[in-house]
mmCIF file with all atom_site columns, C-alpha atoms in Angstrom:
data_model
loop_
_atom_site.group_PDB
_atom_site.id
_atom_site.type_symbol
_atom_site.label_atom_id
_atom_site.label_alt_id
_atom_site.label_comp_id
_atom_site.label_asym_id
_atom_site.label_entity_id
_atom_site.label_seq_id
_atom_site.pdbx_PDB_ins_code
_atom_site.Cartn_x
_atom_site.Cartn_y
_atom_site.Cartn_z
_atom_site.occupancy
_atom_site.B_iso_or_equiv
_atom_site.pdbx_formal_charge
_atom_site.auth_seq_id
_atom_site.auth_comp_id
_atom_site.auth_asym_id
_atom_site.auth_atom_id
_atom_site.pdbx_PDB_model_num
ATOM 1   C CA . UNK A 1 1   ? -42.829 -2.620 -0.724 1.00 48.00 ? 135 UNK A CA 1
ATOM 2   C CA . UNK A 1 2   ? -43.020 -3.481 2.749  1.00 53.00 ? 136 UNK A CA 1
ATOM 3   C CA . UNK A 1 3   ? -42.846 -7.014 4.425  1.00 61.00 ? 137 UNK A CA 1
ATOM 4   C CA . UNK A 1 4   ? -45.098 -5.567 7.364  1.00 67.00 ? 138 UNK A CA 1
ATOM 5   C CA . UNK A 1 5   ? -48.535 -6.648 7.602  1.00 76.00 ? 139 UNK A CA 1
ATOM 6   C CA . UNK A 1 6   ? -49.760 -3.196 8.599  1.00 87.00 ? 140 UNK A CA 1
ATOM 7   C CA . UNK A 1 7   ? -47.756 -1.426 5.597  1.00 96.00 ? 141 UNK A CA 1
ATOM 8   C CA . UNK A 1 8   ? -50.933 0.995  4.839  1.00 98.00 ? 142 UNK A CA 1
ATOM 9   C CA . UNK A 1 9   ? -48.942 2.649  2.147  1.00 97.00 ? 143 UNK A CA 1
ATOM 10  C CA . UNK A 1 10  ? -51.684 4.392  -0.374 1.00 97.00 ? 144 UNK A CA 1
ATOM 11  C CA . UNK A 1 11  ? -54.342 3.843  1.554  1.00 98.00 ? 145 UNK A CA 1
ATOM 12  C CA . UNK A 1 12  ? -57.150 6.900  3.214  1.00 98.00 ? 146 UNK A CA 1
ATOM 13  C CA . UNK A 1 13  ? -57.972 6.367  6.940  1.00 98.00 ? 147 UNK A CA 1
ATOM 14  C CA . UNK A 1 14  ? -60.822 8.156  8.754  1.00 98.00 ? 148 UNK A CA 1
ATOM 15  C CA . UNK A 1 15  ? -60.486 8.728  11.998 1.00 98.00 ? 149 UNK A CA 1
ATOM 16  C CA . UNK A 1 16  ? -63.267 9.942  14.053 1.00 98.00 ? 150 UNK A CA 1
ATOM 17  C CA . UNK A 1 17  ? -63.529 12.034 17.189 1.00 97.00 ? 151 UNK A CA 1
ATOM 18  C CA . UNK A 1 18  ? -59.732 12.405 16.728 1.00 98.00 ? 152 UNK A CA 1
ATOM 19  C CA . UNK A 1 19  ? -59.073 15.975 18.816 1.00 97.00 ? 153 UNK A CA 1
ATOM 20  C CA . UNK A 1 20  ? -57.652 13.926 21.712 1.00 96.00 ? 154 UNK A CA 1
ATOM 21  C CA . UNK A 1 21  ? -57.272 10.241 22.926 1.00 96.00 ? 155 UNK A CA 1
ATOM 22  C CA . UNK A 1 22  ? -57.989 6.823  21.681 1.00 97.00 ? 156 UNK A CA 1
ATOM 23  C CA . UNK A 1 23  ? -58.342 9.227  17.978 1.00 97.00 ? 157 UNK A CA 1
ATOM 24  C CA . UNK A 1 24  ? -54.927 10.480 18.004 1.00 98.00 ? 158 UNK A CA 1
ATOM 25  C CA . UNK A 1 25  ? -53.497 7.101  19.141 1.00 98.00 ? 159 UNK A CA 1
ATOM 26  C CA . UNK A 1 26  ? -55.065 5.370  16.279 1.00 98.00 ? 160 UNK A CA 1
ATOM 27  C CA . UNK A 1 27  ? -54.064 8.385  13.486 1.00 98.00 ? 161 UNK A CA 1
ATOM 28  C CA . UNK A 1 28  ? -50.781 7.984  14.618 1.00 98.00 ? 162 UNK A CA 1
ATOM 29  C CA . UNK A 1 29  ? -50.825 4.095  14.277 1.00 97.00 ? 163 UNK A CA 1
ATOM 30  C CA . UNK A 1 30  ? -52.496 4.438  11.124 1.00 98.00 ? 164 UNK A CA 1
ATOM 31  C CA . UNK A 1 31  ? -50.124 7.941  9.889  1.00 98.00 ? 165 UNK A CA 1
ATOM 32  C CA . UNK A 1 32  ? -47.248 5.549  10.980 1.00 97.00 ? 166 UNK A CA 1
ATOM 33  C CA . UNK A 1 33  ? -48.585 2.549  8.614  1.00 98.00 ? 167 UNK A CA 1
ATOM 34  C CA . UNK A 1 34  ? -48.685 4.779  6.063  1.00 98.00 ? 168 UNK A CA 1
ATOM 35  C CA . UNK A 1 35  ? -52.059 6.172  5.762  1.00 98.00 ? 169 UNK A CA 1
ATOM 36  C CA . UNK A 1 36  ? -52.865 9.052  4.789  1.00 98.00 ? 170 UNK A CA 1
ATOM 37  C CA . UNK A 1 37  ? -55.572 10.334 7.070  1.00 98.00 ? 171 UNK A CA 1
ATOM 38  C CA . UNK A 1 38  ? -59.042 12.130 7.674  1.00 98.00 ? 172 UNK A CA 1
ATOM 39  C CA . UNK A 1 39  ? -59.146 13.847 11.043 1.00 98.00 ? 173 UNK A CA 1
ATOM 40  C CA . UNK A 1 40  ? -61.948 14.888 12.542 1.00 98.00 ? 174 UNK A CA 1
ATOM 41  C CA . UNK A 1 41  ? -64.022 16.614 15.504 1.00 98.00 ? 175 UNK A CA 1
ATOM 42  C CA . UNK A 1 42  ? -67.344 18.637 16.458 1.00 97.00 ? 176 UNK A CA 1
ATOM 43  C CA . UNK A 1 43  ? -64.600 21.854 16.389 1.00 97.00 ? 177 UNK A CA 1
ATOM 44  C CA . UNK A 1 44  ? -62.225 22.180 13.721 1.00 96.00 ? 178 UNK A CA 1
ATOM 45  C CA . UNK A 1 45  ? -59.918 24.025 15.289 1.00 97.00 ? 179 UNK A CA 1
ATOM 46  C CA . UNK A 1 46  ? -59.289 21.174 17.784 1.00 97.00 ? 180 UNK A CA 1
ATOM 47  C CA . UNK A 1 47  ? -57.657 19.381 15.070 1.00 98.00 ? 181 UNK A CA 1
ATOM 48  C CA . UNK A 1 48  ? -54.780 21.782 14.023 1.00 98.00 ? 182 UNK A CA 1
ATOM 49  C CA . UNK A 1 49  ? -51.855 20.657 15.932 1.00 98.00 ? 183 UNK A CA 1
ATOM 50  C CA . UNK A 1 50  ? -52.653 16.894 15.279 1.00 98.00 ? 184 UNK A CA 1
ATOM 51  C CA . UNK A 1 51  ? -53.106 17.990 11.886 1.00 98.00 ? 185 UNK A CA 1
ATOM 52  C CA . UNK A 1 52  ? -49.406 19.443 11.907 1.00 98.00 ? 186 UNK A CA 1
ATOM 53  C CA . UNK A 1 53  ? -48.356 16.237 14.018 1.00 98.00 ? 187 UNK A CA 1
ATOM 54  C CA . UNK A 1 54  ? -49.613 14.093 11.538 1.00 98.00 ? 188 UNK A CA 1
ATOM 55  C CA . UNK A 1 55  ? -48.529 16.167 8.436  1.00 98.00 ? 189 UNK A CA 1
ATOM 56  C CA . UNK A 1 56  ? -44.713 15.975 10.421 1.00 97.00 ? 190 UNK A CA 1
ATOM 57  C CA . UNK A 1 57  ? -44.849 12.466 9.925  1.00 97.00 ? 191 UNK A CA 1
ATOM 58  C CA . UNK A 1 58  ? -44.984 12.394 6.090  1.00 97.00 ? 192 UNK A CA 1
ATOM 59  C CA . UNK A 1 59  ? -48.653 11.739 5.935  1.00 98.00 ? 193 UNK A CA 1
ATOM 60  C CA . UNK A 1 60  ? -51.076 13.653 4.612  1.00 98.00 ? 194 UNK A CA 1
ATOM 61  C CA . UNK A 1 61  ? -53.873 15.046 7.153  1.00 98.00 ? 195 UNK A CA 1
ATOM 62  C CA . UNK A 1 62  ? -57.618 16.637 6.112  1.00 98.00 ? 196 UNK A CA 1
ATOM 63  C CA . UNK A 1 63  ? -59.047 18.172 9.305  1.00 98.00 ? 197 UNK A CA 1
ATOM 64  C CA . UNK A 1 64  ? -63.242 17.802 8.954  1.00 98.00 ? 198 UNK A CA 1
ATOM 65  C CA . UNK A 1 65  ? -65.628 18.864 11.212 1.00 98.00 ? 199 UNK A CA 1
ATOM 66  C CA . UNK A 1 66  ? -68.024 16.191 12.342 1.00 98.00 ? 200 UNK A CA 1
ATOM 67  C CA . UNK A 1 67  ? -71.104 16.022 15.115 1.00 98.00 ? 201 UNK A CA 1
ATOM 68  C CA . UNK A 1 68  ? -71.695 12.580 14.668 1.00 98.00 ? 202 UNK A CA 1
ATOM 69  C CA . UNK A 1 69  ? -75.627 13.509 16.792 1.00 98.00 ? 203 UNK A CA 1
ATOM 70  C CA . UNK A 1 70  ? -76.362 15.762 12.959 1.00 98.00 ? 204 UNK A CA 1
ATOM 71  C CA . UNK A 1 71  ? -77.576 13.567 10.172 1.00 98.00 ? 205 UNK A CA 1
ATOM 72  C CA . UNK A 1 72  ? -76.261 16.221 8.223  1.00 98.00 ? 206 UNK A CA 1
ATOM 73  C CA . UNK A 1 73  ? -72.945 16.974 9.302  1.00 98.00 ? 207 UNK A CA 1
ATOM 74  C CA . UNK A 1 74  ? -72.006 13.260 9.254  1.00 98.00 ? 208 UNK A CA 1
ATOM 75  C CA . UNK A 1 75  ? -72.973 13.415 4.929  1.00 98.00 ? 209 UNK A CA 1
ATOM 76  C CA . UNK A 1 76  ? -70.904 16.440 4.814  1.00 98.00 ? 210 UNK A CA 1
ATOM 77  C CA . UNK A 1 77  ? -67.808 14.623 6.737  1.00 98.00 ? 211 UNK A CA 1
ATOM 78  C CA . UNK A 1 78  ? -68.595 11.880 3.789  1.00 98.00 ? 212 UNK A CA 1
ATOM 79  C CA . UNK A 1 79  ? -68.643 13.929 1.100  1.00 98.00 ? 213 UNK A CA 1
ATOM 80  C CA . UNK A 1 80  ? -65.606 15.774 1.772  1.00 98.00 ? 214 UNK A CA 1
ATOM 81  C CA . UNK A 1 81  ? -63.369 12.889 2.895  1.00 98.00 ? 215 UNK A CA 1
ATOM 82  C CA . UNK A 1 82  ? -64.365 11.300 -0.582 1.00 98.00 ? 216 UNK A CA 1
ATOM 83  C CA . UNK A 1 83  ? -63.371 14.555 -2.176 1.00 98.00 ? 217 UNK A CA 1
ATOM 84  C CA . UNK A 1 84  ? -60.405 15.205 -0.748 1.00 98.00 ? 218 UNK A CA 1
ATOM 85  C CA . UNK A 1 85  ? -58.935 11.338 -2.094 1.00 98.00 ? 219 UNK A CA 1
ATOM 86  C CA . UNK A 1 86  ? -61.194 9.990  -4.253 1.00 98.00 ? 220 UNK A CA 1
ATOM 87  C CA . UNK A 1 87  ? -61.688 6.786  -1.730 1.00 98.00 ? 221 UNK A CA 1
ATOM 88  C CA . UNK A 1 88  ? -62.335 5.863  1.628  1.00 98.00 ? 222 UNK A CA 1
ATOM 89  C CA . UNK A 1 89  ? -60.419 2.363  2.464  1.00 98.00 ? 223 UNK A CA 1
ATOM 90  C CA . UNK A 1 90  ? -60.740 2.655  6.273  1.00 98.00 ? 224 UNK A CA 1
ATOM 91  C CA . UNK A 1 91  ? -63.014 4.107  9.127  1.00 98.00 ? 225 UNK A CA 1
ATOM 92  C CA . UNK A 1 92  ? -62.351 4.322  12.362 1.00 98.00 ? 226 UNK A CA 1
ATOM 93  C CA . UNK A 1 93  ? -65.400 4.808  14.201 1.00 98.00 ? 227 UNK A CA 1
ATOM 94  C CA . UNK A 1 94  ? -64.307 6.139  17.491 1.00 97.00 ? 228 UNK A CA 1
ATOM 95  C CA . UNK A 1 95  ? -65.856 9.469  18.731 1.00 96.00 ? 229 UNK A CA 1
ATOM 96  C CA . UNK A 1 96  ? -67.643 8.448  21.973 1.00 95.00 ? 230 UNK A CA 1
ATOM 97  C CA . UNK A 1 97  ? -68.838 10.068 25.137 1.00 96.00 ? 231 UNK A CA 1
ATOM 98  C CA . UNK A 1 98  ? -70.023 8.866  28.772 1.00 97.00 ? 232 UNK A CA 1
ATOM 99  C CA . UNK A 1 99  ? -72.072 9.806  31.314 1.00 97.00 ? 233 UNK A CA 1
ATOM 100 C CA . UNK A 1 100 ? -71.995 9.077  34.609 1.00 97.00 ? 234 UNK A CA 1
ATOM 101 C CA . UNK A 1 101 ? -74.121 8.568  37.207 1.00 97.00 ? 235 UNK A CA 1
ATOM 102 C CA . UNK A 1 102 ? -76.619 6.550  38.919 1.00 98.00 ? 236 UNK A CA 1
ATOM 103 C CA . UNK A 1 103 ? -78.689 4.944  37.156 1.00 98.00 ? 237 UNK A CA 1
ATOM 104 C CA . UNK A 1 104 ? -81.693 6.660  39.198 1.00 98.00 ? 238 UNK A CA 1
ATOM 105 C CA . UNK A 1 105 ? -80.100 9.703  38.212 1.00 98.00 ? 239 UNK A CA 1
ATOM 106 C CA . UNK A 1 106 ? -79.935 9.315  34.550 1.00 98.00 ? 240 UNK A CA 1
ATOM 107 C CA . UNK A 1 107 ? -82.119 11.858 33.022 1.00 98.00 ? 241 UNK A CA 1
ATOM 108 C CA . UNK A 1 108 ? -83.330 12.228 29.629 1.00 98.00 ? 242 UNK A CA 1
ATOM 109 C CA . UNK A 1 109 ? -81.115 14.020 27.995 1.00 98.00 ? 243 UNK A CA 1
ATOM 110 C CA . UNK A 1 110 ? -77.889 12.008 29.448 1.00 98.00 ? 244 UNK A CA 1
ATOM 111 C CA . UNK A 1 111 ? -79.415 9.052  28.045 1.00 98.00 ? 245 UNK A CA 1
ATOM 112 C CA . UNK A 1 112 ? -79.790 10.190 24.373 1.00 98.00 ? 246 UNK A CA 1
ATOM 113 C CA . UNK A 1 113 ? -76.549 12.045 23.938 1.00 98.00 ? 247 UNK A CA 1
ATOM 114 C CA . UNK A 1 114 ? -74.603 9.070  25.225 1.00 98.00 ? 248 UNK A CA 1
ATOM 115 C CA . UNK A 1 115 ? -76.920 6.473  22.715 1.00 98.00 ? 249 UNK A CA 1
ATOM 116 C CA . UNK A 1 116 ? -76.884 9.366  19.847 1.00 98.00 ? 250 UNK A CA 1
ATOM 117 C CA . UNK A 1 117 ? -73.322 9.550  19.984 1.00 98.00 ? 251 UNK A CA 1
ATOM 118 C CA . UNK A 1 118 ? -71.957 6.598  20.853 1.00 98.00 ? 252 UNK A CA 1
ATOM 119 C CA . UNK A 1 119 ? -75.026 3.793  18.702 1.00 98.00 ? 253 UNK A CA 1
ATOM 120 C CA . UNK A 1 120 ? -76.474 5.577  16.500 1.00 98.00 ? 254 UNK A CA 1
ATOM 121 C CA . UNK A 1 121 ? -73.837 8.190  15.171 1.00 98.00 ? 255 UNK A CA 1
ATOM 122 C CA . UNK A 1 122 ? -71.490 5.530  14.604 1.00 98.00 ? 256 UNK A CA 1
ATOM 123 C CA . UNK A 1 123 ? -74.187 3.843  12.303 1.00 98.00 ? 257 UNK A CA 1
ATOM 124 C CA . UNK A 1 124 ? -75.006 6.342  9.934  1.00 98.00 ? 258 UNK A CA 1
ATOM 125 C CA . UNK A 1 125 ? -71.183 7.232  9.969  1.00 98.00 ? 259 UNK A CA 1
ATOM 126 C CA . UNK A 1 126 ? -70.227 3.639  8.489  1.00 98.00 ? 260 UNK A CA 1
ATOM 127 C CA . UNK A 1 127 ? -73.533 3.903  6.544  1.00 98.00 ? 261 UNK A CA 1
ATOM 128 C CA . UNK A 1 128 ? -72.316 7.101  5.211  1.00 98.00 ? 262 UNK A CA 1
ATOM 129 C CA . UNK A 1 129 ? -68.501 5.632  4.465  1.00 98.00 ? 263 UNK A CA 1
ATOM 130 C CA . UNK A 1 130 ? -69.529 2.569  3.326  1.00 98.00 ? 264 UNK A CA 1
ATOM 131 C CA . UNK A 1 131 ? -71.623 3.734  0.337  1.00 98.00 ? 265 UNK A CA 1
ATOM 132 C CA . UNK A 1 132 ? -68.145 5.320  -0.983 1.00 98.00 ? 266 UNK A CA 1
ATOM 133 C CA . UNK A 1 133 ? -66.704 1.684  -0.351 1.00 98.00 ? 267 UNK A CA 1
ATOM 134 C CA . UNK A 1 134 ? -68.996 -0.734 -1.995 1.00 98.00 ? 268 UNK A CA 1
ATOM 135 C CA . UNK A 1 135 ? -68.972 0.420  -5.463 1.00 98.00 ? 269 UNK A CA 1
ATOM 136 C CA . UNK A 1 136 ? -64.892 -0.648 -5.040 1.00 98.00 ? 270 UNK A CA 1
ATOM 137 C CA . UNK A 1 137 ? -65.557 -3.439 -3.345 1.00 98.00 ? 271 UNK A CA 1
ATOM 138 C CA . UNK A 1 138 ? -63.068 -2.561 -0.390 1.00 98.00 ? 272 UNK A CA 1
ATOM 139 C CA . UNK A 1 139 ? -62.983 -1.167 2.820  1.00 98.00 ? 273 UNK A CA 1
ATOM 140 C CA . UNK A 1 140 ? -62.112 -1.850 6.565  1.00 98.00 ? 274 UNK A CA 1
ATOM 141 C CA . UNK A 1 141 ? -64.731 -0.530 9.459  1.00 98.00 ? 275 UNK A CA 1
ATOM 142 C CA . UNK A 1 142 ? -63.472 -0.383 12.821 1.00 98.00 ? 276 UNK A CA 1
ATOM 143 C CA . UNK A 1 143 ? -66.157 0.188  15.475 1.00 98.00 ? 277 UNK A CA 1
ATOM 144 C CA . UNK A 1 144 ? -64.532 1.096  18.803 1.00 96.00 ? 278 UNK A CA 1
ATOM 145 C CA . UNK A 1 145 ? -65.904 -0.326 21.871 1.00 93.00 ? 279 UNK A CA 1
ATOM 146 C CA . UNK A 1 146 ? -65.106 -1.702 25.289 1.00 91.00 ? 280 UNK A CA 1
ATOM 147 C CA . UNK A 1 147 ? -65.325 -4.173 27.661 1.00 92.00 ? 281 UNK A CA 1
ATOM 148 C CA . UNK A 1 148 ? -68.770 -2.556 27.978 1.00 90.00 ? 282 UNK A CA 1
ATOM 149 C CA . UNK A 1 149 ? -69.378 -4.004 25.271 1.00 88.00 ? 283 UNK A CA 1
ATOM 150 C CA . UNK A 1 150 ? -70.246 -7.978 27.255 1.00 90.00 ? 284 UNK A CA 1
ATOM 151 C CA . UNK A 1 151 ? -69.822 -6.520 31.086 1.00 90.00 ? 285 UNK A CA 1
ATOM 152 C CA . UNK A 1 152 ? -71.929 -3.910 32.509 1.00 93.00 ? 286 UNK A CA 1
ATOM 153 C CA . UNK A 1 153 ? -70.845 -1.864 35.217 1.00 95.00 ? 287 UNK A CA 1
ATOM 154 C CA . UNK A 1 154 ? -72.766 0.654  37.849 1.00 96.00 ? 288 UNK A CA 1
ATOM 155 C CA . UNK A 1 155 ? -72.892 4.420  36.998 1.00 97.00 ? 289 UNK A CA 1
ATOM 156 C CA . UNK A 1 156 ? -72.210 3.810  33.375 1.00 97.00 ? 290 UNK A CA 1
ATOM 157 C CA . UNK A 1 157 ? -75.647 2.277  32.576 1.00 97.00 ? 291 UNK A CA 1
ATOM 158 C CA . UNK A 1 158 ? -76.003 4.960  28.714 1.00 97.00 ? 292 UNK A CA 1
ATOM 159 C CA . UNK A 1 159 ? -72.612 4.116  28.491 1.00 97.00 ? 293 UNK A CA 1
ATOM 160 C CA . UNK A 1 160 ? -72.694 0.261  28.766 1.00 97.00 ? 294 UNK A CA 1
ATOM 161 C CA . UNK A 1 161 ? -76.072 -0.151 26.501 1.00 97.00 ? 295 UNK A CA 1
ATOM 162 C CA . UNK A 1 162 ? -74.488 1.681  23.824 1.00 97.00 ? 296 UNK A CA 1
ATOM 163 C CA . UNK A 1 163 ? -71.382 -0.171 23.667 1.00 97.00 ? 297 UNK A CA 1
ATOM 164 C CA . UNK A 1 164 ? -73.058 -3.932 23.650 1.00 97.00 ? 298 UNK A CA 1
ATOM 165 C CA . UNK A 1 165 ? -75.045 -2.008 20.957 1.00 97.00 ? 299 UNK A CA 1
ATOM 166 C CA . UNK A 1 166 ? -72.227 -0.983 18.920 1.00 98.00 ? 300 UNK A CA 1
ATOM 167 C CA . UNK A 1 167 ? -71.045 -4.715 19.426 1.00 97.00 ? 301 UNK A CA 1
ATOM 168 C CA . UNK A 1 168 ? -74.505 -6.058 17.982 1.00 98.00 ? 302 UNK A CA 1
ATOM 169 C CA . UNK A 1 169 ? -73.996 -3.744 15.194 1.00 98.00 ? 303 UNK A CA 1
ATOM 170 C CA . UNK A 1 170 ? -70.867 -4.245 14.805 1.00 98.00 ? 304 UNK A CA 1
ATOM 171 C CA . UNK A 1 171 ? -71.800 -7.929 13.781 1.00 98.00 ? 305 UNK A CA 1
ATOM 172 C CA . UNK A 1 172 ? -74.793 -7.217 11.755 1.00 98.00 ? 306 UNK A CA 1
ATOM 173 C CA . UNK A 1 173 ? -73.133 -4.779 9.536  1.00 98.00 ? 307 UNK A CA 1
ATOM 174 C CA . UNK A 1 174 ? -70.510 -7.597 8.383  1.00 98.00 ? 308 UNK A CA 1
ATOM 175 C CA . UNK A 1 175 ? -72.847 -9.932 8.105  1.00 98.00 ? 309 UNK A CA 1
ATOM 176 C CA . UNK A 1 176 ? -74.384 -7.060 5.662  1.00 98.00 ? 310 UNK A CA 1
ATOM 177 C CA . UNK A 1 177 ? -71.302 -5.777 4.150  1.00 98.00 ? 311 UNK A CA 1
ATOM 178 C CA . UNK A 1 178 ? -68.708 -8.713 3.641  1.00 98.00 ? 312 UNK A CA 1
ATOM 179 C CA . UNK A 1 179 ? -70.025 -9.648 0.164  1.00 98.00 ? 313 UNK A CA 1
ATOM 180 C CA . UNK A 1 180 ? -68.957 -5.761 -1.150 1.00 98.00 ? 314 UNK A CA 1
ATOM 181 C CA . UNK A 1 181 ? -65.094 -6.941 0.507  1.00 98.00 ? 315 UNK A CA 1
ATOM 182 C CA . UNK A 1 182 ? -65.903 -4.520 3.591  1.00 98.00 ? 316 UNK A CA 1
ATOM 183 C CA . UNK A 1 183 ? -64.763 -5.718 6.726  1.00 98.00 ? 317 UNK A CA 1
ATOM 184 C CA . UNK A 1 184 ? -66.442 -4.530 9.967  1.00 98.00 ? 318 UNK A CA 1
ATOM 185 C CA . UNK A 1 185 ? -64.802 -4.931 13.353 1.00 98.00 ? 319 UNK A CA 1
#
């Protein structure tokens, strides 16, 4: 056994919005670790050559597709993550996206993809995770935010409310979660 405090060894990692980025970055922190991972993106076939990255490492790596805006798809992602291990130890919440404008320019539409995908899909993914994780009594939830998160910033006005959102949730769903041994940061 490892002396390292991030020896992973044994454990399942999720890693959302993983085609490119911040995702791969953490996989390959986590694949490094240890982990064995779930990969996944709104197109599958985004995922293949991180898949064989990830694979070259030793690890194990389940490509899923996943729209975190579809109730639905996000149950699916659940469902087969859980089937292809058995467990869920970690999430990594990370698929994201940004608009940006002026804020007199925002319409609509720019508003609730950036708050459906970046508040509210990140919910019902650790919602959807987390019901695999409290019957163990185990699991680590990482939300991924910014510095958006306590600073706002001009032309990034979607972008900035979801992010102190995701930091307000962040809280509340440890507050909710820590007795079941889930950790949420």
């Amino acid at each position: 056994m490892s002396q390292s405090p991030f020896d992973l060894s044994g454990k399942v990692a999720i890693v959302t919005g993983a085609s490119r980025g911040l995702g791969q970055y953490f996989g390959r922190a986590l694949a490094r670790a240890g982990a064995d991972l779930v990969i996944t993106s709104r197109k599958l076939e985004s995922l293949e050559e991180f898949r064989k990255e990830i694979e070259g490492l030793g690890r194990r790596a389940v490509p899923l597709e996943l729209e975190v805006r579809d109730y639905a798809s996000i149950q699916r992602m659940a469902e087969a993550a859980f089937q292809a291990y058995g467990k869920i130890d970690i999430l990594v919440n990370n698929a994201g996206c940004n608009v940006r404008k002026p804020a007199v320019e925002v319409s609509w539409e720019d508003w609730n993809l950036v708050l459906e995908t970046n508040l509210r899909g990140p919910f019902f993914v650790a919602q959807a995770v987390a019901r695999k994780m409290i019957p163990r009594r185990y699991g680590r939830i990482i939300n991924i935010g910014s510095v958006t998160c306590v600073f706002g910033y001009a032309g990034i006005t979607p972008y900035c409310a979801s992010r102190g959102g995701v930091k307000q949730m962040t809280m509340s769903l440890a507050d909710d979660w820590g007795p079941y041994g889930i950790t949420v940061n």
